[in-house]
Structure formats: structure tokens, C-alpha cells
Short mmCIF file of C-alpha atoms in Angstrom, two decimals:
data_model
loop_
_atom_site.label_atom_id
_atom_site.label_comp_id
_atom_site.label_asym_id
_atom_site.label_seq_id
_atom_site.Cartn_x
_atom_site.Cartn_y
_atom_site.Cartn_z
CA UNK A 1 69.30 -62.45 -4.23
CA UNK A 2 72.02 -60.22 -4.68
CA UNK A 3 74.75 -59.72 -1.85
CA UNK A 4 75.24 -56.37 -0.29
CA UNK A 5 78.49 -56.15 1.79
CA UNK A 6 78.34 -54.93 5.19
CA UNK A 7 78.19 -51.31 6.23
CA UNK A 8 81.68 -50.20 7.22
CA UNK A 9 81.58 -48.32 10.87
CA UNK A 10 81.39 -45.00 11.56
CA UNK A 11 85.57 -44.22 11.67
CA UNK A 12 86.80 -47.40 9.26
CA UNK A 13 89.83 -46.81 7.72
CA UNK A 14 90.64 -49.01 4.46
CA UNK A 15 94.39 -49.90 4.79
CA UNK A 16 94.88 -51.55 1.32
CA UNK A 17 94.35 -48.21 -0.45
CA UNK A 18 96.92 -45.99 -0.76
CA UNK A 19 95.93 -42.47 0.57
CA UNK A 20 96.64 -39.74 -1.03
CA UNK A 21 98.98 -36.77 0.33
CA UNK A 22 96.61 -34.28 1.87
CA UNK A 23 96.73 -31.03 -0.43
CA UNK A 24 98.91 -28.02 0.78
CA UNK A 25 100.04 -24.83 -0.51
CA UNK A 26 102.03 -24.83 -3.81
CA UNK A 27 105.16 -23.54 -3.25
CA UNK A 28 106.36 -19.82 -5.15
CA UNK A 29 108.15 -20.17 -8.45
CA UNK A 30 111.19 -18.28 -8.57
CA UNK A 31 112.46 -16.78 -11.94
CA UNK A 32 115.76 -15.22 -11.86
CA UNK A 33 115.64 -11.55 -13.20
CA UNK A 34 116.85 -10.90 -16.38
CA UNK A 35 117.98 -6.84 -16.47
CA UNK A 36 117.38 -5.19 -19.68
CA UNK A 37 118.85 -1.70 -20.27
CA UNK A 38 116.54 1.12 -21.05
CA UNK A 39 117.03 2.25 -24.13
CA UNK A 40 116.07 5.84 -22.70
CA UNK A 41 119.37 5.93 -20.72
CA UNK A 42 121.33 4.26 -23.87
CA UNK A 43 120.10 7.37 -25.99
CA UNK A 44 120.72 10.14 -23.25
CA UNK A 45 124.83 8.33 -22.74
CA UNK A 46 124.63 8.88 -26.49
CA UNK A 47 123.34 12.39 -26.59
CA UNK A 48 126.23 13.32 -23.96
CA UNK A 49 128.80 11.94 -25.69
CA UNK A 50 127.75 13.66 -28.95
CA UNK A 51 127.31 17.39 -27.35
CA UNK A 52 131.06 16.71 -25.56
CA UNK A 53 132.38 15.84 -28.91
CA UNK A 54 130.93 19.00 -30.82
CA UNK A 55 131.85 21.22 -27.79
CA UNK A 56 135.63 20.41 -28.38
CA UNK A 57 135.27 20.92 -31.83
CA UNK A 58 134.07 24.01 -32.08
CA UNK A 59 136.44 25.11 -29.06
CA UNK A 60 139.27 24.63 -30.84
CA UNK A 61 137.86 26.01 -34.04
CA UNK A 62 137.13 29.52 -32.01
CA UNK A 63 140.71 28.80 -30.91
CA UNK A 64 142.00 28.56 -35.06
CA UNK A 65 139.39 31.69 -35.86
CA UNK A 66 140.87 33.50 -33.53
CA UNK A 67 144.68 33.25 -33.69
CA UNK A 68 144.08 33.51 -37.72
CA UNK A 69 142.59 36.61 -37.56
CA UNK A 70 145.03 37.89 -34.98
CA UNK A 71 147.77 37.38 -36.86
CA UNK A 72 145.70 38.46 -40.30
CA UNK A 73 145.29 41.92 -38.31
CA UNK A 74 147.92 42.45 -36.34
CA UNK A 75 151.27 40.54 -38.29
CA UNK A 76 153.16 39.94 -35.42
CA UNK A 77 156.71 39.98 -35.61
CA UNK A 78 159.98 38.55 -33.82
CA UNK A 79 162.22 41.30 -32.51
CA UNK A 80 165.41 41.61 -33.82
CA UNK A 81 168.89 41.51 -32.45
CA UNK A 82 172.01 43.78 -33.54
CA UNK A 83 175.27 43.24 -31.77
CA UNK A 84 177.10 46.70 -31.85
CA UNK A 85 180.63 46.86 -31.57
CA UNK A 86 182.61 45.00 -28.53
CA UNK A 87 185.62 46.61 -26.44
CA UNK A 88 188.06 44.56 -24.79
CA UNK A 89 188.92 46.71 -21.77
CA UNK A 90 191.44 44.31 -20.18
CA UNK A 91 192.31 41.04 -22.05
CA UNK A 92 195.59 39.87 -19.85
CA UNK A 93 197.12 35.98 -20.18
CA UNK A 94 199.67 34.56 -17.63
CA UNK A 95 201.52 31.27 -18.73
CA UNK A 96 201.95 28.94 -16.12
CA UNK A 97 205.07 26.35 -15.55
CA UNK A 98 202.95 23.81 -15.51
CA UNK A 99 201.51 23.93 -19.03
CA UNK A 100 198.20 25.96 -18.24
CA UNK A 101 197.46 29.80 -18.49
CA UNK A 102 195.30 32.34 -16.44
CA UNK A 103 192.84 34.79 -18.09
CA UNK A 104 191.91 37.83 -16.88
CA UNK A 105 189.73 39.77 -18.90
CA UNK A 106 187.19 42.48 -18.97
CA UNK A 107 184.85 43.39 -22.18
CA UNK A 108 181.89 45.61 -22.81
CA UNK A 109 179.23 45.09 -25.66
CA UNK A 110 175.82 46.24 -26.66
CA UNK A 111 172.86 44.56 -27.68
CA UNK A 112 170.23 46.68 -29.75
CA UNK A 113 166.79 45.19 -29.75
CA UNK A 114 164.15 46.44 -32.04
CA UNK A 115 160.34 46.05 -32.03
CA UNK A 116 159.54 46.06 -35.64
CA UNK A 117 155.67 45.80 -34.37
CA UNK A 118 153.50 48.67 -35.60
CA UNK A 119 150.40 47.24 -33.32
CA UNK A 120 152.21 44.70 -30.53
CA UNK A 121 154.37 45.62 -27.23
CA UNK A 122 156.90 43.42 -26.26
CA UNK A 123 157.45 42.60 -22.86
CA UNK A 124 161.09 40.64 -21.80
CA UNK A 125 162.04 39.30 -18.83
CA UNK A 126 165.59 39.08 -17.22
CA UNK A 127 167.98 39.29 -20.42
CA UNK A 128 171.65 37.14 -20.02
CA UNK A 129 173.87 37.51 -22.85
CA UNK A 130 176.95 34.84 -22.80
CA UNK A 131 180.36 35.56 -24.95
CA UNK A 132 182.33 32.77 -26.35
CA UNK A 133 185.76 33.34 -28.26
CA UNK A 134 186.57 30.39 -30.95
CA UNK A 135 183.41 28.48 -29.93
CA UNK A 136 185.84 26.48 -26.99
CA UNK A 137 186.16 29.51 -24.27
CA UNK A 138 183.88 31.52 -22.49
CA UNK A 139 184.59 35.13 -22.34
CA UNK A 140 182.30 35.70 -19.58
CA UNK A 141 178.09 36.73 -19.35
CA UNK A 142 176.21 39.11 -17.62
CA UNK A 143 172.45 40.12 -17.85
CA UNK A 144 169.90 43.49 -17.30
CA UNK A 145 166.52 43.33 -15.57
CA UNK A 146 163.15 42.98 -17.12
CA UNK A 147 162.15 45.54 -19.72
CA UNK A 148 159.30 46.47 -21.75
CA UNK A 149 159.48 47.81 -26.00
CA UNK A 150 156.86 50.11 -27.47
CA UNK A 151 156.17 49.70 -30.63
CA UNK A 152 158.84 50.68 -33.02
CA UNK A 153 161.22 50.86 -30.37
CA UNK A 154 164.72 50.17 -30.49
CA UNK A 155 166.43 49.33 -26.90
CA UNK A 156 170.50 49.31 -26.52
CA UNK A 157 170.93 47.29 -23.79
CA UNK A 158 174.97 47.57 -22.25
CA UNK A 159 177.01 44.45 -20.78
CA UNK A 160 179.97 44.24 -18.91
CA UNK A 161 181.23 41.03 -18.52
CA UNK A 162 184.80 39.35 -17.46
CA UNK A 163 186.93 36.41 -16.65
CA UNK A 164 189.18 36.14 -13.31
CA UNK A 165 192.25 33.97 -12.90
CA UNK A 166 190.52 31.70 -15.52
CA UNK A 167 192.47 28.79 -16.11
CA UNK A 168 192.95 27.09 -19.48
CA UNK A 169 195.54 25.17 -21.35
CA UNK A 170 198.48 27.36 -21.77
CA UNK A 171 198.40 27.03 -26.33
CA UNK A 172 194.93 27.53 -26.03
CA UNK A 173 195.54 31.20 -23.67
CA UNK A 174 198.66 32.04 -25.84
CA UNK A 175 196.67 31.36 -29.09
CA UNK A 176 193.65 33.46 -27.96
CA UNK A 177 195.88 36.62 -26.96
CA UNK A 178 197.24 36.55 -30.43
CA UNK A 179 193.87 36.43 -32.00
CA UNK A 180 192.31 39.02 -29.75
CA UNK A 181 195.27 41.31 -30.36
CA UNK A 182 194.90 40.63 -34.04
CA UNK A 183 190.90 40.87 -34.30
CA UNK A 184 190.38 38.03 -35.74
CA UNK A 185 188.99 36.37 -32.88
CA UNK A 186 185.49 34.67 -33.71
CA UNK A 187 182.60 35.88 -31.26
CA UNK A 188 179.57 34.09 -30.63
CA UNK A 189 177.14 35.48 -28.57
CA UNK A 190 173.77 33.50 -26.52
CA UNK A 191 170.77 35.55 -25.50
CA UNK A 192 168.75 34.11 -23.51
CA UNK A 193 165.22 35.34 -22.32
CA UNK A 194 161.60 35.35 -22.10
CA UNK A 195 159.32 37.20 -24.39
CA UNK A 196 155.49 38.11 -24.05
CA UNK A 197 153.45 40.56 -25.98
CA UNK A 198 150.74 43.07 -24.79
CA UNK A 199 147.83 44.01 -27.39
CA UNK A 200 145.47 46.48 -25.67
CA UNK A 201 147.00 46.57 -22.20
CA UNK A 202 146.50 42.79 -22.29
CA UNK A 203 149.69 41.02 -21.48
CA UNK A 204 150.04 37.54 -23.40
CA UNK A 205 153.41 35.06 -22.72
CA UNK A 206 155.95 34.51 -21.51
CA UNK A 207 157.98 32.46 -23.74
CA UNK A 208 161.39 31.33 -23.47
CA UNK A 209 163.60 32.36 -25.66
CA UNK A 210 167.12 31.44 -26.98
CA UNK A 211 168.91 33.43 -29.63
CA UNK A 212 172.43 32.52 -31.02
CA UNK A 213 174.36 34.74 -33.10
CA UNK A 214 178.34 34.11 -34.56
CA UNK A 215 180.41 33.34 -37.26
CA UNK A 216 182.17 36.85 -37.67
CA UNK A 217 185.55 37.79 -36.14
CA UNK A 218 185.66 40.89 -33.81
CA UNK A 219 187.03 42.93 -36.96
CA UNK A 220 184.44 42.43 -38.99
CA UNK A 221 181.68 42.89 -36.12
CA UNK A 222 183.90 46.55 -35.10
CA UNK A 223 183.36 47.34 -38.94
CA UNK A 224 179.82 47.22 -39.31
CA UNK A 225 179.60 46.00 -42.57
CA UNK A 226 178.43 42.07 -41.64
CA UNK A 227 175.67 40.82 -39.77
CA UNK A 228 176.16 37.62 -38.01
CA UNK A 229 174.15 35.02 -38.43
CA UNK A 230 171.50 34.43 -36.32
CA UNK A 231 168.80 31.47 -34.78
CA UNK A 232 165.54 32.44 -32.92
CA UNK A 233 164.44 29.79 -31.21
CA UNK A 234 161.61 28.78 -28.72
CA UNK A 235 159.75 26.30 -27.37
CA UNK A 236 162.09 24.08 -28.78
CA UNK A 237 160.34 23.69 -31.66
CA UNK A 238 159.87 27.20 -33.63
CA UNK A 239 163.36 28.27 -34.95
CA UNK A 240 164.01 30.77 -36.96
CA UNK A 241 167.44 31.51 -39.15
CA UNK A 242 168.37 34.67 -40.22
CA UNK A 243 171.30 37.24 -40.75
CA UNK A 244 169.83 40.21 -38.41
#
């Protein structure tokens, strides 16, 4: 007869069998985020970039069109400078004891300036024109106000300019007199100024400009029959040679 084991109680608890952990919530997996561009913004970055580019482009190719066909129609010129003859009013030099001389000097010249435009104005600011005998002593400056050419025009503009109780070395004063009262004192002359042009009533500039003219003695500029020569420069960077 077989052998049945005793009913447990109501409330027995087996202590030899290991219980298992009562089941709870699983806890949340957490996955990092992994950010992935949108290929919709990429394009649009793209798209801007490309418009900018083509925008510049053609910008400064309206910018090429245009100053190409402004020159094709109009043909702007640079003005040119003439320096008429030059009068030594008062040229007076004063050795000293002490091996240096005193100048004291007064001279008048002109300046013509001619538009050769058939289409442009030209507008120029304050003019200074600066004298220097023998490329080592000044002779003096002196400048006219702000003036505007037509086209075609030709403008003589008048300078009186002077040295008082200059002091130099006493060969280089004595020397000088002797040249002057010979005429074959070399002149050079320095205009300086700024230059705009006006094409219908539209006013375009102003540029600085330097022009340097000399190489001829004050005979030959009194004669007429040289032209010094002469550099156009501005911008430091356009320069221009010529015998005007």
C-alpha cells in the first residue's frame, strides 16, 4: 500500500526551496539619440549658397557691361595740362657771413587746362600747383578754388606764388641767381587735385590726382616751342606719361 505524505497546513512554507523574486516592472531601456541631418535643410544651405554665388557674378558682370559700354560710347579722356610762360617778378638773394643765403622771391605762372571731352564735364576740386627750381629748392606754391570744365573747354588758371627770407646754403642761393638771371633754370611744376566727371547732370568721382611736369629750363618754357614732360597719375596705380 502505497505511502501518501501528509497534507501540509493551510500557511506551510517550504524553506529548502529557493523562492523566486516576486515579478516587478521591467525597467525602461534607454537608447541614446543618434541626430541625423535632414537632407531637406542640407539641399536648401546648398541652394543659398548657389543663388549668393550667381548673384555676385552677374553683379560684377553688369558692373564690366556697363563701364565697357561707357567708355565704348562716351571715350573718356584725361584733361590736359599746358604750363604758359612764368615771370619772375622779384627773385632777390642775400649772402650771409655765415655761409647761408636768404631768398626772397615772387613769380607768377599759368596753368591752362583743357577738356578734350566732346560728351564728359569735368569737375576739380581745390587745385595747388608747387614750383621747384633744379629739382633741390622750392620756389614757392599756391592754389585756386574748386572749378568746373564744359566740354571742350580750356581754363587758364593764374598763380602767384613766393619765397620770404628763405634760407639756403649760400653756393646753392648764389648758383640759383645766376641761373634764374640766365634762364636756364630747370622748372618743375606739381599739380595736385581731385577730378570727377558729370555725364547727364550726374556727378561721378572724386579722384585724386597728381600731375608732374619738368625737364625744360625757363627759356625754353618762355619760348613755346617744348612741352615738358608730363605724368598723370592716380590712385596710385593708373599713370600716365606724356609730353602735353
Amino acid at each position: 500500500m502505497a505511502d501518501h505524505g501528509l497534507k501540509k497546513p493551510p500557511g506551510f512554507r517550504d524553506t529548502t526551496t529557493p523562492s523566486k523574486p516576486p515579478l516587478g516592472p521591467k525597467k525602461p531601456v534607454v537608447r541614446k539619440a543618434i541626430y541625423q541631418p535632414k537632407k531637406e535643410r542640407r539641399n536648401c544651405c546648398r541652394g543659398c549658397c548657389c543663388c549668393f554665388t550667381c548673384f555676385i557674378f552677374l553683379f560684377f558682370l553688369l558692373i564690366i557691361a556697363f563701364f565697357g559700354i561707357f567708355y565704348a560710347w562716351y571715350q573718356p579722356k584725361i584733361p590736359i595740362f599746358r604750363f604758359k610762360p612764368i615771370e619772375f617778378n622779384r627773385f632777390v638773394v642775400t649772402p650771409k657771413s655765415d655761409g647761408t643765403a636768404i631768398i626772397n622771391s615772387q613769380i607768377t605762372f599759368r596753368v591752362e587746362v583743357k577738356n578734350p571731352n566732346s560728351n564728359i564735364k569735368i569737375y576739380y576740386g581745390e587745385t595747388k600747383v608747387s614750383i621747384t627750381a633744379d629739382q633741390e629748392t622750392e620756389l614757392g606754391s599756391a592754389s585756386v578754388p574748386e572749378f568746373t570744365q564744359r566740354i571742350h573747354n580750356i581754363t587758364l588758371l593764374k598763380f602767384t606764388a613766393g619765397l620770404d627770407n628763405r634760407i639756403v646754403d649760400s653756393t646753392v642761393g648764389i648758383k640759383l641767381k645766376e641761373r634764374v638771371k640766365n634762364k636756364k633754370v630747370v622748372l618743375n611744376a606739381e599739380v595736385k587735385t581731385k577730378i570727377g566727371i558729370g555725364v547727364f547732370n550726374v556727378k561721378i568721382g572724386m579722384l585724386p590726382v597728381n600731375v608732374n611736369c619738368g625737364g625744360l629750363s625757363l627759356k625754353e618754357i618762355n619760348d613755346g616751342n617744348s612741352s615738358p614732360k608730363c605724368s598723370f597719375n592716380t590712385l596710385r596705380w593708373y599713370n600716365y606719361n606724356s609730353n602735353f
